[in-house]
Amino acid sequence: MLDKIKKYKIDLILYIGFIAFLVLLITLAVAFQYGNAKLNVIPYENTALKIFGAEVQWYALFIMFGLIAATFVASVEVKRFGWKSDDLLDGVLIIAPLAIIGARLYYVLFDPAGSPDSFMDVIAIWEGGLAIHGAIIVATIGIVIYSRIKNINVLLVADLLAIGLLIGQISGRWGNFMNAEAHGAAVDIGGLNSILPNFIKFQMRFSSYGPTLDVGQIYQPTFLYESLWNFLGLTILLVVRRIKLLKAGDMIGIYLIWYGLGRGILIEPFRTDQLKEIFGVPVNILLSLVLFVGGGIVFLILKRVFIKDTKYYTEYLLNDIRLPWEKDYDKSDII
């Protein structure tokens, strides 16, 4: 057991570090306003900072933290591939903004409230309204094109994307929490009373698009369910990618299936902020099940038919990563 911990210490540090920083960000978002919000029976303030009249929302900070954490984890992994970290960072700087635009355009396109009134309504991501489905579609297209331009293995880049998307979604859902959105219908608190922390139960009485609930009820915290579902998926992928089990490209296929099933069956049916319907089914449920689950299954099958010589993911790991206090450490190992 100790040998395993020593062998994968970098992975454990990154995993625990991500959890620790996310908990810290949640604490900073809530701790200093919980007492005042409870006393005055108001939801948490979703503005984190005001700088020269400009407001920075907690939603944006959680999104940015997820992006930074995902990039850092991927930057360590590409060192193991023997790649230049600049190739990764260049890709992030290009694809991440495009993915955010895709997420916003998807939301605006399928928003049941109708067409936006102005261009500012289209770009107002600080008010919430990003659909991860759009981000996944754009990011997938982006990495295919970028990998060809840089002449790097697109399947490995896709696997890095799978890990990054899970990290981003885990963090991003807490931005929805601060906005009092991405929740389910009102339910009696019942068994949730002994499970949920008080700071979550309190905020779940409020909604950005519904009435304030009485003490005995809360909105179903579907944001939390999705965050935990993705956290479980992240943990599984981080473990199995160190075992000679998955081939390059398998993780993105597994991610699509995992996320599609969780979003389409376990979470989305309970949410009250559904987007437009196609054939009588909310588009997020339909796309989650058909495109993501079906696409993931088809991809994994076709990959084994047409790319039979794909090596195991672990066979691409050429370099060891060392910590600063270890012998022969090179600062380029982590940075």
Coordinates of C-alpha atoms in Angstrom, one line a residue:
M1 CA 0.0 0.0 0.0
L2 CA 2.8 2.4 0.9
D3 CA 4.6 1.6 -2.3
K4 CA 1.4 2.5 -4.3
I5 CA 1.1 5.8 -2.4
K6 CA 4.8 6.6 -3.0
K7 CA 4.4 5.7 -6.7
Y8 CA 1.4 7.9 -7.2
K9 CA 2.1 10.7 -4.7
I10 CA 1.9 13.4 -7.4
D11 CA -1.6 12.2 -8.4
L12 CA -2.6 12.1 -4.7
I13 CA -1.3 15.6 -4.1
L14 CA -3.1 17.0 -7.1
Y15 CA -6.4 15.2 -6.2
I16 CA -6.3 16.3 -2.5
G17 CA -5.2 19.8 -3.5
F18 CA -8.1 20.2 -5.9
I19 CA -10.5 19.2 -3.1
A20 CA -8.8 21.4 -0.6
F21 CA -8.9 24.5 -2.8
L22 CA -12.5 23.9 -3.8
V23 CA -13.6 23.6 -0.2
L24 CA -11.6 26.8 0.6
L25 CA -13.4 28.6 -2.2
I26 CA -16.8 27.4 -1.1
T27 CA -15.9 28.5 2.5
L28 CA -14.9 31.9 1.3
A29 CA -18.1 32.3 -0.7
V30 CA -20.3 31.4 2.2
A31 CA -18.7 31.8 5.6
F32 CA -18.5 35.6 5.8
Q33 CA -22.2 36.1 4.8
Y34 CA -23.9 33.1 6.3
G35 CA -24.8 34.8 9.5
N36 CA -26.2 38.0 7.9
A37 CA -28.1 36.0 5.2
K38 CA -29.7 33.8 7.9
L39 CA -30.6 36.8 10.1
N40 CA -32.2 38.7 7.3
V41 CA -33.6 35.6 5.5
I42 CA -32.0 36.4 2.2
P43 CA -30.0 34.3 -0.2
Y44 CA -26.2 34.6 -0.4
E45 CA -24.9 37.5 -2.3
N46 CA -23.6 36.2 -5.6
T47 CA -21.2 39.1 -6.1
A48 CA -17.7 38.3 -4.8
L49 CA -15.9 41.5 -5.6
K50 CA -16.5 45.0 -6.8
I51 CA -13.5 46.6 -8.5
F52 CA -13.9 50.2 -9.8
G53 CA -17.6 49.7 -10.3
A54 CA -17.2 46.3 -12.0
E55 CA -18.6 43.3 -10.3
V56 CA -17.0 39.9 -10.2
Q57 CA -19.5 37.1 -9.5
W58 CA -18.8 34.0 -7.5
Y59 CA -20.1 32.1 -10.5
A60 CA -17.2 33.4 -12.6
L61 CA -14.7 32.6 -9.9
F62 CA -15.9 29.0 -9.6
I63 CA -15.7 28.6 -13.4
M64 CA -12.2 30.1 -13.5
F65 CA -11.0 27.9 -10.6
G66 CA -12.2 24.9 -12.5
L67 CA -10.4 26.0 -15.6
I68 CA -7.2 26.7 -13.8
A69 CA -7.3 23.4 -11.8
A70 CA -8.0 21.4 -14.9
T71 CA -5.2 23.1 -16.8
F72 CA -2.7 22.5 -14.0
V73 CA -3.6 18.8 -13.7
A74 CA -3.3 18.4 -17.5
S75 CA 0.1 20.3 -17.5
V76 CA 1.5 17.8 -15.1
E77 CA 0.2 14.9 -17.2
V78 CA 1.7 16.1 -20.5
K79 CA 5.1 16.2 -18.8
R80 CA 4.7 12.4 -18.5
F81 CA 3.9 12.2 -22.2
G82 CA 7.1 14.1 -23.0
W83 CA 5.2 16.9 -24.6
K84 CA 5.9 20.6 -24.3
S85 CA 3.6 22.3 -21.8
D86 CA 3.3 25.2 -24.2
D87 CA 1.4 23.1 -26.6
L88 CA -1.2 22.5 -23.8
L89 CA -1.3 26.1 -22.7
D90 CA -1.7 27.4 -26.2
G91 CA -4.6 25.0 -26.7
V92 CA -6.3 26.1 -23.5
L93 CA -6.0 29.7 -24.4
I94 CA -7.7 29.1 -27.7
I95 CA -10.2 26.4 -26.9
A96 CA -11.4 27.4 -23.4
P97 CA -12.8 30.8 -24.6
L98 CA -14.5 29.1 -27.6
A99 CA -16.0 26.5 -25.3
I100 CA -17.4 29.2 -23.0
I101 CA -18.9 30.9 -26.1
G102 CA -20.3 27.5 -27.2
A103 CA -21.8 27.0 -23.8
R104 CA -23.5 30.4 -23.8
L105 CA -24.8 30.1 -27.4
Y106 CA -26.2 26.7 -26.7
Y107 CA -28.1 28.1 -23.7
V108 CA -29.4 31.1 -25.5
L109 CA -30.4 29.0 -28.5
F110 CA -32.5 26.6 -26.4
D111 CA -33.6 29.0 -23.6
P112 CA -37.4 28.6 -23.2
A113 CA -37.7 32.3 -22.3
G114 CA -37.3 33.1 -26.0
S115 CA -34.8 35.2 -27.9
P116 CA -32.5 37.6 -26.1
D117 CA -33.5 41.3 -26.2
S118 CA -30.0 42.6 -26.9
F119 CA -26.4 41.5 -27.6
M120 CA -25.7 42.1 -23.9
D121 CA -28.3 39.4 -23.0
V122 CA -26.4 37.0 -25.3
I123 CA -23.0 37.5 -23.6
A124 CA -24.2 38.0 -20.0
I125 CA -22.5 34.8 -18.7
W126 CA -22.0 36.5 -15.3
E127 CA -25.7 36.1 -14.7
G128 CA -25.5 32.3 -15.2
G129 CA -26.8 30.5 -18.2
L130 CA -24.0 28.3 -19.5
A131 CA -24.9 24.9 -20.9
I132 CA -22.1 22.4 -20.6
H133 CA -23.5 20.5 -23.6
G134 CA -22.4 23.4 -25.9
A135 CA -19.0 23.6 -24.3
I136 CA -18.4 19.9 -24.8
I137 CA -19.4 20.0 -28.4
V138 CA -17.2 23.0 -29.2
A139 CA -14.2 21.7 -27.1
T140 CA -14.3 18.3 -28.8
I141 CA -14.2 19.9 -32.3
G142 CA -11.5 22.3 -31.1
I143 CA -9.1 19.6 -29.8
V144 CA -9.5 17.6 -33.1
I145 CA -8.4 20.6 -35.2
Y146 CA -5.8 21.8 -32.7
S147 CA -4.2 18.3 -32.4
R148 CA -3.8 18.1 -36.1
I149 CA -2.2 21.5 -36.3
K150 CA 0.2 20.7 -33.5
N151 CA 0.7 17.1 -34.7
I152 CA 0.0 15.6 -31.3
N153 CA -2.0 12.5 -30.4
V154 CA -5.6 13.6 -30.5
L155 CA -6.8 10.6 -28.4
L156 CA -4.5 11.6 -25.5
V157 CA -5.7 15.2 -25.8
A158 CA -9.3 13.9 -25.6
D159 CA -8.5 12.0 -22.5
L160 CA -7.0 15.1 -20.9
L161 CA -10.2 16.9 -21.9
A162 CA -12.3 14.2 -20.1
I163 CA -10.5 14.8 -16.9
G164 CA -10.6 18.6 -17.3
L165 CA -14.3 18.7 -18.1
L166 CA -15.1 16.7 -14.9
I167 CA -12.9 19.1 -12.8
G168 CA -14.6 22.1 -14.4
Q169 CA -18.1 20.8 -13.9
I170 CA -17.5 19.8 -10.3
S171 CA -16.4 23.4 -9.5
G172 CA -18.8 25.1 -11.8
R173 CA -21.9 23.7 -10.1
W174 CA -21.0 25.5 -6.9
G175 CA -21.3 28.7 -9.0
N176 CA -24.8 27.7 -9.7
F177 CA -25.3 27.2 -6.0
M178 CA -24.3 30.7 -5.3
N179 CA -26.7 31.9 -8.0
A180 CA -29.6 29.8 -6.5
E181 CA -30.1 28.0 -9.8
A182 CA -29.7 24.5 -11.3
H183 CA -32.0 23.1 -8.6
G184 CA -35.0 20.8 -8.6
A185 CA -38.6 21.2 -7.4
A186 CA -39.5 22.1 -3.9
V187 CA -39.6 19.1 -1.6
D188 CA -40.2 18.5 2.1
I189 CA -36.8 18.6 3.8
G190 CA -37.4 15.1 5.3
G191 CA -34.4 12.8 5.2
L192 CA -32.2 15.5 3.6
N193 CA -32.3 17.4 6.9
S194 CA -29.7 15.0 8.4
I195 CA -27.6 14.8 5.3
L196 CA -27.2 18.3 4.0
P197 CA -25.0 20.9 5.8
N198 CA -26.9 23.9 7.1
F199 CA -25.3 26.3 4.6
I200 CA -26.7 24.3 1.7
K201 CA -30.1 23.8 3.3
F202 CA -30.4 27.5 3.9
Q203 CA -29.6 28.5 0.3
M204 CA -31.9 25.8 -1.1
R205 CA -34.9 27.8 0.3
F206 CA -34.2 30.4 -2.4
S207 CA -34.4 30.3 -6.2
S208 CA -33.4 32.8 -8.9
Y209 CA -36.6 31.8 -10.8
G210 CA -39.0 30.7 -8.0
P211 CA -40.5 31.8 -4.7
T212 CA -38.8 31.6 -1.4
L213 CA -39.8 28.5 0.5
D214 CA -40.9 27.9 4.1
V215 CA -38.5 26.5 6.6
G216 CA -39.9 22.9 6.1
Q217 CA -39.1 22.8 2.4
I218 CA -36.1 23.2 0.2
Y219 CA -35.4 23.0 -3.5
Q220 CA -33.9 19.7 -4.5
P221 CA -30.2 20.4 -4.7
T222 CA -29.6 18.9 -8.1
F223 CA -26.5 21.1 -8.5
L224 CA -25.0 19.0 -5.6
Y225 CA -26.0 15.7 -7.1
E226 CA -24.3 16.5 -10.4
S227 CA -21.2 17.8 -8.7
L228 CA -20.9 14.6 -6.6
W229 CA -21.7 12.4 -9.6
N230 CA -18.9 14.1 -11.6
F231 CA -16.6 13.8 -8.6
L232 CA -17.2 10.1 -8.4
G233 CA -16.5 9.8 -12.2
L234 CA -13.3 11.9 -11.8
T235 CA -12.1 9.6 -9.0
I236 CA -12.7 6.5 -11.0
L237 CA -10.9 7.8 -14.1
L238 CA -7.9 9.1 -12.1
V239 CA -7.5 5.6 -10.6
V240 CA -8.1 3.5 -13.8
R241 CA -5.8 5.6 -16.0
R242 CA -2.9 4.4 -13.9
I243 CA -3.8 0.8 -14.6
K244 CA -3.0 -1.0 -17.8
L245 CA -6.7 -1.3 -18.6
L246 CA -7.7 1.7 -20.8
K247 CA -6.4 2.5 -24.2
A248 CA -5.8 6.0 -25.5
G249 CA -9.1 7.7 -26.2
D250 CA -11.1 5.4 -23.9
M251 CA -11.5 8.0 -21.1
I252 CA -13.3 10.5 -23.3
G253 CA -15.7 7.8 -24.4
I254 CA -16.3 6.7 -20.8
Y255 CA -16.7 10.3 -19.8
L256 CA -19.4 10.9 -22.4
I257 CA -21.3 7.8 -21.2
W258 CA -20.9 8.6 -17.5
Y259 CA -21.9 12.2 -17.9
G260 CA -24.7 11.5 -20.3
L261 CA -26.3 8.9 -18.0
G262 CA -25.9 11.0 -14.9
R263 CA -27.2 14.2 -16.5
G264 CA -29.9 12.5 -18.6
I265 CA -31.3 10.1 -16.0
L266 CA -30.2 11.0 -12.5
I267 CA -30.2 14.9 -12.6
E268 CA -31.9 16.6 -15.5
P269 CA -35.3 15.0 -15.1
F270 CA -35.5 16.6 -11.6
R271 CA -34.5 20.1 -12.6
T272 CA -37.1 22.8 -13.0
D273 CA -35.1 25.0 -15.4
Q274 CA -35.4 22.9 -18.4
L275 CA -34.5 24.2 -21.8
K276 CA -36.6 23.9 -24.9
E277 CA -38.1 20.6 -25.9
I278 CA -37.5 18.5 -29.0
F279 CA -40.1 15.8 -29.8
G280 CA -41.6 16.6 -26.4
V281 CA -38.4 15.9 -24.5
P282 CA -36.2 18.6 -22.9
V283 CA -33.2 19.1 -25.2
N284 CA -30.7 18.6 -22.3
I285 CA -32.1 15.2 -21.6
L286 CA -32.4 14.2 -25.2
L287 CA -28.8 15.3 -26.0
S288 CA -27.4 13.8 -22.9
L289 CA -28.8 10.4 -23.7
V290 CA -28.6 10.3 -27.5
L291 CA -25.5 12.3 -28.3
F292 CA -23.3 11.7 -25.3
V293 CA -24.3 8.2 -24.3
G294 CA -24.8 7.0 -27.8
G295 CA -21.8 8.9 -29.1
G296 CA -19.6 7.5 -26.3
I297 CA -20.6 3.9 -27.1
V298 CA -20.3 4.3 -30.8
F299 CA -16.9 6.0 -30.4
L300 CA -15.5 3.2 -28.2
I301 CA -16.7 0.6 -30.6
L302 CA -15.5 2.3 -33.8
K303 CA -12.2 3.1 -32.2
R304 CA -11.5 -0.6 -31.7
V305 CA -12.6 -1.4 -35.2
F306 CA -10.6 1.3 -37.1
I307 CA -7.7 2.1 -34.7
K308 CA -6.8 -1.3 -33.6
D309 CA -3.1 -0.5 -32.9
T310 CA -3.9 2.1 -30.2
K311 CA -1.6 1.5 -27.2
Y312 CA -2.7 1.4 -23.6
Y313 CA -2.8 4.8 -22.0
T314 CA -0.1 3.8 -19.5
E315 CA 2.2 3.0 -22.4
Y316 CA 2.3 6.7 -23.3
L317 CA 3.6 7.7 -19.9
L318 CA 7.3 8.1 -20.6
N319 CA 8.6 10.4 -17.9
D320 CA 8.5 10.4 -14.1
I321 CA 7.5 13.6 -12.2
R322 CA 9.5 14.6 -9.2
L323 CA 8.6 16.8 -6.2
P324 CA 10.8 19.8 -5.2
W325 CA 12.3 18.0 -2.2
E326 CA 13.3 14.9 -4.2
K327 CA 16.7 14.2 -5.6
D328 CA 17.3 15.2 -9.3
Y329 CA 14.2 17.5 -9.2
D330 CA 13.9 19.9 -12.1
K331 CA 11.6 22.8 -11.7
S332 CA 10.1 22.1 -15.2
D333 CA 8.7 18.8 -13.8
I334 CA 5.7 20.6 -12.3
I335 CA 5.6 24.0 -13.9

